[in-house]
Amino acid sequence: SVINGEKYFSPQFRKMRNEVMVSSVILSNREIKIIREIAFGRKNREIAEKYNMCEKTIEYYRSSILRKLGVKTIVEAVRCACEIGLLY
């Protein structure tokens, strides 16, 4: 993985990191709701309508989620949220 320029974390480290992320409540309740909606394939417009927000607010939440989870794409964010038990 490292040779290919990718990050590598041992399974033990990933488990510990995930536990810390969950225990420290890294995402707000609203961000958790947003990432769940994204995981279900909903678009920003649909999420904004559901929660009576503007699309720019949803875009802000998306970027905040990426930053807090330390990932670059929303696909990585959904995977990470799934791994730490935020998506059920």
N, CA, C and O atoms as a Tinker XYZ file with bonds, in Angstrom:
   352  protein
     1  N      0.819000   -1.206000    0.000000    73     2
     2  CA     0.000000    0.000000    0.000000    64     1     3
     3  C      0.857000    1.262000    0.000000    63     2     4     5
     4  O      0.616000    2.187000   -0.775000    81     3
     5  N      1.857000    1.289000    0.874000    73     3     6
     6  CA     2.711000    2.469000    1.002000    64     5     7
     7  C      3.499000    2.703000   -0.280000    63     6     8     9
     8  O      3.664000    3.844000   -0.712000    81     7
     9  N      3.980000    1.633000   -0.882000    73     7    10
    10  CA     4.736000    1.755000   -2.130000    64     9    11
    11  C      3.888000    2.396000   -3.221000    63    10    12    13
    12  O      4.403000    3.132000   -4.063000    81    11
    13  N      2.581000    2.114000   -3.204000    73    11    14
    14  CA     1.661000    2.679000   -4.188000    64    13    15
    15  C      1.187000    4.079000   -3.814000    63    14    16    17
    16  O      0.325000    4.645000   -4.486000    81    15
    17  N      1.750000    4.641000   -2.741000    73    15    18
    18  CA     1.375000    5.990000   -2.330000    64    17    19
    19  C      0.115000    6.049000   -1.486000    63    18    20    21
    20  O     -0.420000    7.131000   -1.248000    81    19
    21  N     -0.361000    4.907000   -1.033000    73    19    22
    22  CA    -1.559000    4.850000   -0.216000    64    21    23
    23  C     -1.191000    4.814000    1.257000    63    22    24    25
    24  O     -0.065000    4.476000    1.622000    81    23
    25  N     -2.146000    5.163000    2.088000    73    23    26
    26  CA    -1.932000    5.080000    3.531000    64    25    27
    27  C     -2.143000    3.642000    3.977000    63    26    28    29
    28  O     -2.980000    2.927000    3.428000    81    27
    29  N     -1.384000    3.231000    4.966000    73    27    30
    30  CA    -1.582000    1.905000    5.533000    64    29    31
    31  C     -1.725000    2.029000    7.042000    63    30    32    33
    32  O     -0.912000    2.670000    7.709000    81    31
    33  N     -2.760000    1.412000    7.561000    73    31    34
    34  CA    -2.964000    1.327000    8.999000    64    33    35
    35  C     -3.213000   -0.129000    9.338000    63    34    36    37
    36  O     -3.995000   -0.809000    8.673000    81    35
    37  N     -2.548000   -0.596000   10.369000    73    35    38
    38  CA    -2.750000   -1.983000   10.779000    64    37    39
    39  C     -4.187000   -2.154000   11.273000    63    38    40    41
    40  O     -4.815000   -1.190000   11.711000    81    39
    41  N     -4.703000   -3.381000   11.202000    73    39    42
    42  CA    -6.066000   -3.618000   11.695000    64    41    43
    43  C     -6.243000   -3.202000   13.158000    63    42    44    45
    44  O     -7.296000   -2.685000   13.531000    81    43
    45  N     -5.235000   -3.422000   13.974000    73    43    46
    46  CA    -5.318000   -3.035000   15.381000    64    45    47
    47  C     -5.418000   -1.516000   15.530000    63    46    48    49
    48  O     -6.205000   -1.011000   16.331000    81    47
    49  N     -4.609000   -0.794000   14.747000    73    47    50
    50  CA    -4.656000    0.666000   14.806000    64    49    51
    51  C     -6.009000    1.179000   14.337000    63    50    52    53
    52  O     -6.588000    2.063000   14.968000    81    51
    53  N     -6.518000    0.634000   13.236000    73    51    54
    54  CA    -7.817000    1.068000   12.715000    64    53    55
    55  C     -8.915000    0.847000   13.742000    63    54    56    57
    56  O     -9.793000    1.694000   13.908000    81    55
    57  N     -8.869000   -0.296000   14.436000    73    55    58
    58  CA    -9.874000   -0.587000   15.460000    64    57    59
    59  C     -9.787000    0.437000   16.590000    63    58    60    61
    60  O    -10.806000    0.964000   17.035000    81    59
    61  N     -8.577000    0.715000   17.050000    73    59    62
    62  CA    -8.399000    1.695000   18.127000    64    61    63
    63  C     -8.840000    3.087000   17.671000    63    62    64    65
    64  O     -9.505000    3.805000   18.418000    81    63
    65  N     -8.470000    3.466000   16.448000    73    63    66
    66  CA    -8.848000    4.779000   15.921000    64    65    67
    67  C    -10.356000    4.900000   15.846000    63    66    68    69
    68  O    -10.918000    5.930000   16.218000    81    67
    69  N    -11.017000    3.855000   15.368000    73    67    70
    70  CA   -12.466000    3.879000   15.253000    64    69    71
    71  C    -13.130000    4.006000   16.617000    63    70    72    73
    72  O    -14.108000    4.738000   16.769000    81    71
    73  N    -12.607000    3.302000   17.600000    73    71    74
    74  CA   -13.164000    3.382000   18.948000    64    73    75
    75  C    -13.015000    4.786000   19.517000    63    74    76    77
    76  O    -13.933000    5.301000   20.156000    81    75
    77  N    -11.870000    5.401000   19.290000    73    75    78
    78  CA   -11.650000    6.766000   19.771000    64    77    79
    79  C    -12.594000    7.726000   19.068000    63    78    80    81
    80  O    -13.175000    8.607000   19.703000    81    79
    81  N    -12.750000    7.562000   17.768000    73    79    82
    82  CA   -13.630000    8.449000   17.016000    64    81    83
    83  C    -15.068000    8.342000   17.512000    63    82    84    85
    84  O    -15.752000    9.357000   17.648000    81    83
    85  N    -15.523000    7.147000   17.777000    73    83    86
    86  CA   -16.883000    6.959000   18.269000    64    85    87
    87  C    -17.022000    7.522000   19.670000    63    86    88    89
    88  O    -17.990000    8.222000   19.968000    81    87
    89  N    -16.061000    7.222000   20.533000    73    87    90
    90  CA   -16.166000    7.661000   21.926000    64    89    91
    91  C    -16.051000    9.174000   22.064000    63    90    92    93
    92  O    -16.607000    9.750000   23.000000    81    91
    93  N    -15.345000    9.821000   21.154000    73    91    94
    94  CA   -15.192000   11.272000   21.253000    64    93    95
    95  C    -16.282000   12.017000   20.498000    63    94    96    97
    96  O    -16.259000   13.246000   20.430000    81    95
    97  N    -17.227000   11.293000   19.937000    73    95    98
    98  CA   -18.336000   11.875000   19.183000    64    97    99
    99  C    -17.786000   12.898000   18.198000    63    98   100   101
   100  O    -18.052000   14.096000   18.304000    81    99
   101  N    -17.026000   12.404000   17.252000    73    99   102
   102  CA   -16.329000   13.265000   16.306000    64   101   103
   103  C    -17.291000   14.042000   15.400000    63   102   104   105
   104  O    -16.975000   15.158000   14.986000    81   103
   105  N    -18.444000   13.479000   15.090000    73   103   106
   106  CA   -19.433000   14.167000   14.271000    64   105   107
   107  C    -20.608000   14.607000   15.131000    63   106   108   109
   108  O    -21.004000   13.914000   16.068000    81   107
   109  N    -21.154000   15.759000   14.802000    73   107   110
   110  CA   -22.349000   16.225000   15.502000    64   109   111
   111  C    -23.541000   15.362000   15.089000    63   110   112   113
   112  O    -23.474000   14.625000   14.105000    81   111
   113  N    -24.610000   15.460000   15.839000    73   111   114
   114  CA   -25.819000   14.703000   15.489000    64   113   115
   115  C    -26.307000   15.059000   14.096000    63   114   116   117
   116  O    -26.726000   14.182000   13.341000    81   115
   117  N    -26.257000   16.336000   13.751000    73   115   118
   118  CA   -26.710000   16.774000   12.418000    64   117   119
   119  C    -25.810000   16.192000   11.336000    63   118   120   121
   120  O    -26.303000   15.757000   10.295000    81   119
   121  N    -24.501000   16.176000   11.564000    73   119   122
   122  CA   -23.572000   15.612000   10.587000    64   121   123
   123  C    -23.809000   14.115000   10.414000    63   122   124   125
   124  O    -23.697000   13.589000    9.307000    81   123
   125  N    -24.130000   13.441000   11.493000    73   123   126
   126  CA   -24.438000   12.008000   11.396000    64   125   127
   127  C    -25.691000   11.799000   10.551000    63   126   128   129
   128  O    -25.734000   10.888000    9.724000    81   127
   129  N    -26.706000   12.631000   10.750000    73   127   130
   130  CA   -27.924000   12.526000    9.932000    64   129   131
   131  C    -27.605000   12.754000    8.462000    63   130   132   133
   132  O    -28.107000   12.047000    7.588000    81   131
   133  N    -26.757000   13.757000    8.196000    73   131   134
   134  CA   -26.399000   14.083000    6.810000    64   133   135
   135  C    -25.629000   12.930000    6.170000    63   134   136   137
   136  O    -25.927000   12.553000    5.036000    81   135
   137  N    -24.644000   12.362000    6.870000    73   135   138
   138  CA   -23.853000   11.268000    6.284000    64   137   139
   139  C    -24.721000   10.047000    6.052000    63   138   140   141
   140  O    -24.488000    9.301000    5.101000    81   139
   141  N    -25.702000    9.827000    6.887000    73   139   142
   142  CA   -26.631000    8.718000    6.665000    64   141   143
   143  C    -27.458000    8.944000    5.405000    63   142   144   145
   144  O    -27.665000    8.020000    4.618000    81   143
   145  N    -27.923000   10.155000    5.219000    73   143   146
   146  CA   -28.692000   10.479000    4.009000    64   145   147
   147  C    -27.825000   10.289000    2.766000    63   146   148   149
   148  O    -28.279000    9.738000    1.763000    81   147
   149  N    -26.594000   10.741000    2.837000    73   147   150
   150  CA   -25.660000   10.594000    1.717000    64   149   151
   151  C    -25.433000    9.112000    1.427000    63   150   152   153
   152  O    -25.394000    8.700000    0.267000    81   151
   153  N    -25.283000    8.316000    2.480000    73   151   154
   154  CA   -25.061000    6.874000    2.313000    64   153   155
   155  C    -26.238000    6.212000    1.608000    63   154   156   157
   156  O    -26.061000    5.216000    0.906000    81   155
   157  N    -27.433000    6.758000    1.789000    73   155   158
   158  CA   -28.616000    6.223000    1.117000    64   157   159
   159  C    -28.751000    6.748000   -0.306000    63   158   160   161
   160  O    -29.715000    6.434000   -1.005000    81   159
   161  N    -27.773000    7.555000   -0.733000    73   159   162
   162  CA   -27.748000    8.023000   -2.113000    64   161   163
   163  C    -28.539000    9.292000   -2.372000    63   162   164   165
   164  O    -28.797000    9.635000   -3.526000    81   163
   165  N    -28.920000    9.983000   -1.330000    73   163   166
   166  CA   -29.697000   11.201000   -1.517000    64   165   167
   167  C    -28.803000   12.366000   -1.926000    63   166   168   169
   168  O    -27.670000   12.487000   -1.462000    81   167
   169  N    -29.318000   13.207000   -2.785000    73   167   170
   170  CA   -28.599000   14.385000   -3.281000    64   169   171
   171  C    -28.722000   15.529000   -2.284000    63   170   172   173
   172  O    -29.599000   15.521000   -1.419000    81   171
   173  N    -27.831000   16.519000   -2.413000    73   171   174
   174  CA   -27.870000   17.679000   -1.527000    64   173   175
   175  C    -29.254000   18.325000   -1.505000    63   174   176   177
   176  O    -29.759000   18.683000   -0.441000    81   175
   177  N    -29.861000   18.473000   -2.673000    73   175   178
   178  CA   -31.170000   19.104000   -2.774000    64   177   179
   179  C    -32.215000   18.339000   -1.965000    63   178   180   181
   180  O    -33.025000   18.936000   -1.255000    81   179
   181  N    -32.188000   17.013000   -2.079000    73   179   182
   182  CA   -33.148000   16.173000   -1.357000    64   181   183
   183  C    -32.941000   16.278000    0.156000    63   182   184   185
   184  O    -33.903000   16.355000    0.921000    81   183
   185  N    -31.693000   16.279000    0.568000    73   183   186
   186  CA   -31.388000   16.380000    1.995000    64   185   187
   187  C    -31.814000   17.749000    2.520000    63   186   188   189
   188  O    -32.399000   17.859000    3.597000    81   187
   189  N    -31.513000   18.782000    1.748000    73   187   190
   190  CA   -31.885000   20.146000    2.146000    64   189   191
   191  C    -33.398000   20.272000    2.316000    63   190   192   193
   192  O    -33.871000   20.875000    3.279000    81   191
   193  N    -34.145000   19.707000    1.386000    73   191   194
   194  CA   -35.606000   19.766000    1.484000    64   193   195
   195  C    -36.112000   18.998000    2.700000    63   194   196   197
   196  O    -37.011000   19.459000    3.403000    81   195
   197  N    -35.533000   17.829000    2.943000    73   195   198
   198  CA   -35.972000   17.005000    4.063000    64   197   199
   199  C    -35.767000   17.714000    5.398000    63   198   200   201
   200  O    -36.624000   17.639000    6.278000    81   199
   201  N    -34.629000   18.406000    5.554000    73   199   202
   202  CA   -34.303000   19.062000    6.819000    64   201   203
   203  C    -34.573000   20.567000    6.804000    63   202   204   205
   204  O    -34.177000   21.289000    7.719000    81   203
   205  N    -35.254000   21.029000    5.752000    73   203   206
   206  CA   -35.636000   22.438000    5.625000    64   205   207
   207  C    -34.414000   23.367000    5.746000    63   206   208   209
   208  O    -34.400000   24.313000    6.533000    81   207
   209  N    -33.399000   23.057000    4.938000    73   207   210
   210  CA   -32.173000   23.855000    4.891000    64   209   211
   211  C    -31.905000   24.233000    3.449000    63   210   212   213
   212  O    -32.561000   23.733000    2.535000    81   211
   213  N    -30.940000   25.117000    3.246000    73   211   214
   214  CA   -30.533000   25.406000    1.875000    64   213   215
   215  C    -29.417000   24.446000    1.474000    63   214   216   217
   216  O    -28.746000   23.862000    2.325000    81   215
   217  N    -29.235000   24.296000    0.187000    73   215   218
   218  CA   -28.219000   23.365000   -0.312000    64   217   219
   219  C    -26.816000   23.757000    0.123000    63   218   220   221
   220  O    -25.976000   22.886000    0.346000    81   219
   221  N    -26.550000   25.044000    0.248000    73   219   222
   222  CA   -25.225000   25.506000    0.686000    64   221   223
   223  C    -24.915000   24.995000    2.094000    63   222   224   225
   224  O    -23.764000   24.686000    2.402000    81   223
   225  N    -25.921000   24.909000    2.934000    73   223   226
   226  CA   -25.723000   24.394000    4.289000    64   225   227
   227  C    -25.338000   22.923000    4.242000    63   226   228   229
   228  O    -24.470000   22.478000    4.992000    81   227
   229  N    -25.982000   22.176000    3.362000    73   227   230
   230  CA   -25.655000   20.755000    3.207000    64   229   231
   231  C    -24.232000   20.619000    2.690000    63   230   232   233
   232  O    -23.491000   19.750000    3.148000    81   231
   233  N    -23.837000   21.466000    1.739000    73   231   234
   234  CA   -22.462000   21.443000    1.233000    64   233   235
   235  C    -21.469000   21.729000    2.367000    63   234   236   237
   236  O    -20.407000   21.111000    2.437000    81   235
   237  N    -21.821000   22.667000    3.248000    73   235   238
   238  CA   -20.963000   22.962000    4.395000    64   237   239
   239  C    -20.818000   21.725000    5.278000    63   238   240   241
   240  O    -19.710000   21.378000    5.685000    81   239
   241  N    -21.937000   21.059000    5.575000    73   239   242
   242  CA   -21.892000   19.855000    6.403000    64   241   243
   243  C    -21.039000   18.768000    5.746000    63   242   244   245
   244  O    -20.265000   18.086000    6.418000    81   243
   245  N    -21.185000   18.612000    4.431000    73   243   246
   246  CA   -20.382000   17.606000    3.719000    64   245   247
   247  C    -18.894000   17.880000    3.881000    63   246   248   249
   248  O    -18.120000   16.965000    4.162000    81   247
   249  N    -18.489000   19.140000    3.703000    73   247   250
   250  CA   -17.064000   19.462000    3.831000    64   249   251
   251  C    -16.599000   19.305000    5.277000    63   250   252   253
   252  O    -15.463000   18.898000    5.522000    81   251
   253  N    -17.457000   19.620000    6.221000    73   251   254
   254  CA   -17.125000   19.447000    7.631000    64   253   255
   255  C    -16.939000   17.967000    7.972000    63   254   256   257
   256  O    -16.032000   17.605000    8.721000    81   255
   257  N    -17.794000   17.129000    7.422000    73   255   258
   258  CA   -17.699000   15.680000    7.634000    64   257   259
   259  C    -16.370000   15.155000    7.089000    63   258   260   261
   260  O    -15.677000   14.385000    7.754000    81   259
   261  N    -16.024000   15.577000    5.878000    73   259   262
   262  CA   -14.760000   15.141000    5.275000    64   261   263
   263  C    -13.573000   15.549000    6.148000    63   262   264   265
   264  O    -12.676000   14.747000    6.411000    81   263
   265  N    -13.583000   16.796000    6.588000    73   263   266
   266  CA   -12.488000   17.317000    7.406000    64   265   267
   267  C    -12.380000   16.558000    8.724000    63   266   268   269
   268  O    -11.288000   16.153000    9.122000    81   267
   269  N    -13.509000   16.365000    9.399000    73   267   270
   270  CA   -13.490000   15.707000   10.701000    64   269   271
   271  C    -13.086000   14.238000   10.616000    63   270   272   273
   272  O    -12.441000   13.714000   11.524000    81   271
   273  N    -13.465000   13.579000    9.530000    73   271   274
   274  CA   -13.113000   12.173000    9.371000    64   273   275
   275  C    -11.729000   11.994000    8.753000    63   274   276   277
   276  O    -11.205000   10.881000    8.709000    81   275
   277  N    -11.139000   13.089000    8.277000    73   275   278
   278  CA    -9.798000   13.028000    7.713000    64   277   279
   279  C     -9.728000   12.306000    6.392000    63   278   280   281
   280  O     -8.769000   11.585000    6.115000    81   279
   281  N    -10.758000   12.501000    5.568000    73   279   282
   282  CA   -10.809000   11.854000    4.260000    64   281   283
   283  C    -10.977000   12.909000    3.175000    63   282   284   285
   284  O    -11.259000   14.072000    3.465000    81   283
   285  N    -10.800000   12.493000    1.920000    73   283   286
   286  CA   -10.865000   13.441000    0.810000    64   285   287
   287  C    -12.151000   13.340000   -0.005000    63   286   288   289
   288  O    -12.558000   14.318000   -0.631000    81   287
   289  N    -12.788000   12.189000   -0.008000    73   287   290
   290  CA   -13.994000   12.023000   -0.815000    64   289   291
   291  C    -15.163000   11.583000    0.054000    63   290   292   293
   292  O    -14.985000   11.052000    1.150000    81   291
   293  N    -16.355000   11.817000   -0.464000    73   291   294
   294  CA   -17.550000   11.434000    0.278000    64   293   295
   295  C    -17.683000    9.915000    0.346000    63   294   296   297
   296  O    -18.255000    9.386000    1.299000    81   295
   297  N    -17.164000    9.218000   -0.645000    73   295   298
   298  CA   -17.180000    7.753000   -0.609000    64   297   299
   299  C    -16.334000    7.259000    0.561000    63   298   300   301
   300  O    -16.738000    6.352000    1.288000    81   299
   301  N    -15.155000    7.860000    0.738000    73   299   302
   302  CA   -14.309000    7.504000    1.881000    64   301   303
   303  C    -15.003000    7.836000    3.194000    63   302   304   305
   304  O    -14.891000    7.087000    4.165000    81   303
   305  N    -15.718000    8.953000    3.229000    73   303   306
   306  CA   -16.432000    9.358000    4.442000    64   305   307
   307  C    -17.519000    8.355000    4.797000    63   306   308   309
   308  O    -17.678000    7.995000    5.964000    81   307
   309  N    -18.263000    7.906000    3.803000    73   307   310
   310  CA   -19.319000    6.917000    4.050000    64   309   311
   311  C    -18.700000    5.617000    4.541000    63   310   312   313
   312  O    -19.197000    5.004000    5.486000    81   311
   313  N    -17.621000    5.200000    3.901000    73   311   314
   314  CA   -16.946000    3.974000    4.340000    64   313   315
   315  C    -16.451000    4.102000    5.778000    63   314   316   317
   316  O    -16.627000    3.186000    6.581000    81   315
   317  N    -15.841000    5.223000    6.098000    73   315   318
   318  CA   -15.336000    5.461000    7.441000    64   317   319
   319  C    -16.481000    5.482000    8.452000    63   318   320   321
   320  O    -16.375000    4.888000    9.525000    81   319
   321  N    -17.570000    6.163000    8.112000    73   319   322
   322  CA   -18.737000    6.216000    9.005000    64   321   323
   323  C    -19.308000    4.830000    9.236000    63   322   324   325
   324  O    -19.755000    4.506000   10.336000    81   323
   325  N    -19.289000    4.026000    8.204000    73   323   326
   326  CA   -19.765000    2.643000    8.323000    64   325   327
   327  C    -18.844000    1.854000    9.248000    63   326   328   329
   328  O    -19.312000    1.104000   10.104000    81   327
   329  N    -17.543000    2.022000    9.076000    73   327   330
   330  CA   -16.564000    1.290000    9.882000    64   329   331
   331  C    -16.659000    1.642000   11.370000    63   330   332   333
   332  O    -16.431000    0.788000   12.226000    81   331
   333  N    -16.993000    2.889000   11.673000    73   331   334
   334  CA   -17.053000    3.287000   13.076000    64   333   335
   335  C    -18.464000    3.151000   13.662000    63   334   336   337
   336  O    -18.720000    3.543000   14.801000    81   335
   337  N    -19.357000    2.594000   12.866000    73   335   338
   338  CA   -20.676000    2.266000   13.395000    64   337   339
   339  C    -21.696000    3.381000   13.373000    63   338   340   341
   340  O    -22.694000    3.313000   14.090000    81   339
   341  N    -21.470000    4.422000   12.556000    73   339   342
   342  CA   -22.438000    5.507000   12.470000    64   341   343
   343  C    -23.587000    5.216000   11.534000    63   342   344   345
   344  O    -24.643000    5.844000   11.618000    81   343
   345  N    -23.383000    4.258000   10.636000    73   343   346
   346  CA   -24.433000    3.880000    9.688000    64   345   347
   347  C    -24.962000    2.513000   10.075000    63   346   348   349
   348  O    -24.206000    1.544000   10.152000    81   347
   349  N    -26.211000    2.440000   10.308000    73   347   350
   350  CA   -26.802000    1.144000   10.680000    64   349   351
   351  C    -28.088000    0.932000    9.948000    63   350   352
   352  O    -28.736000   -0.100000   10.126000    81   351
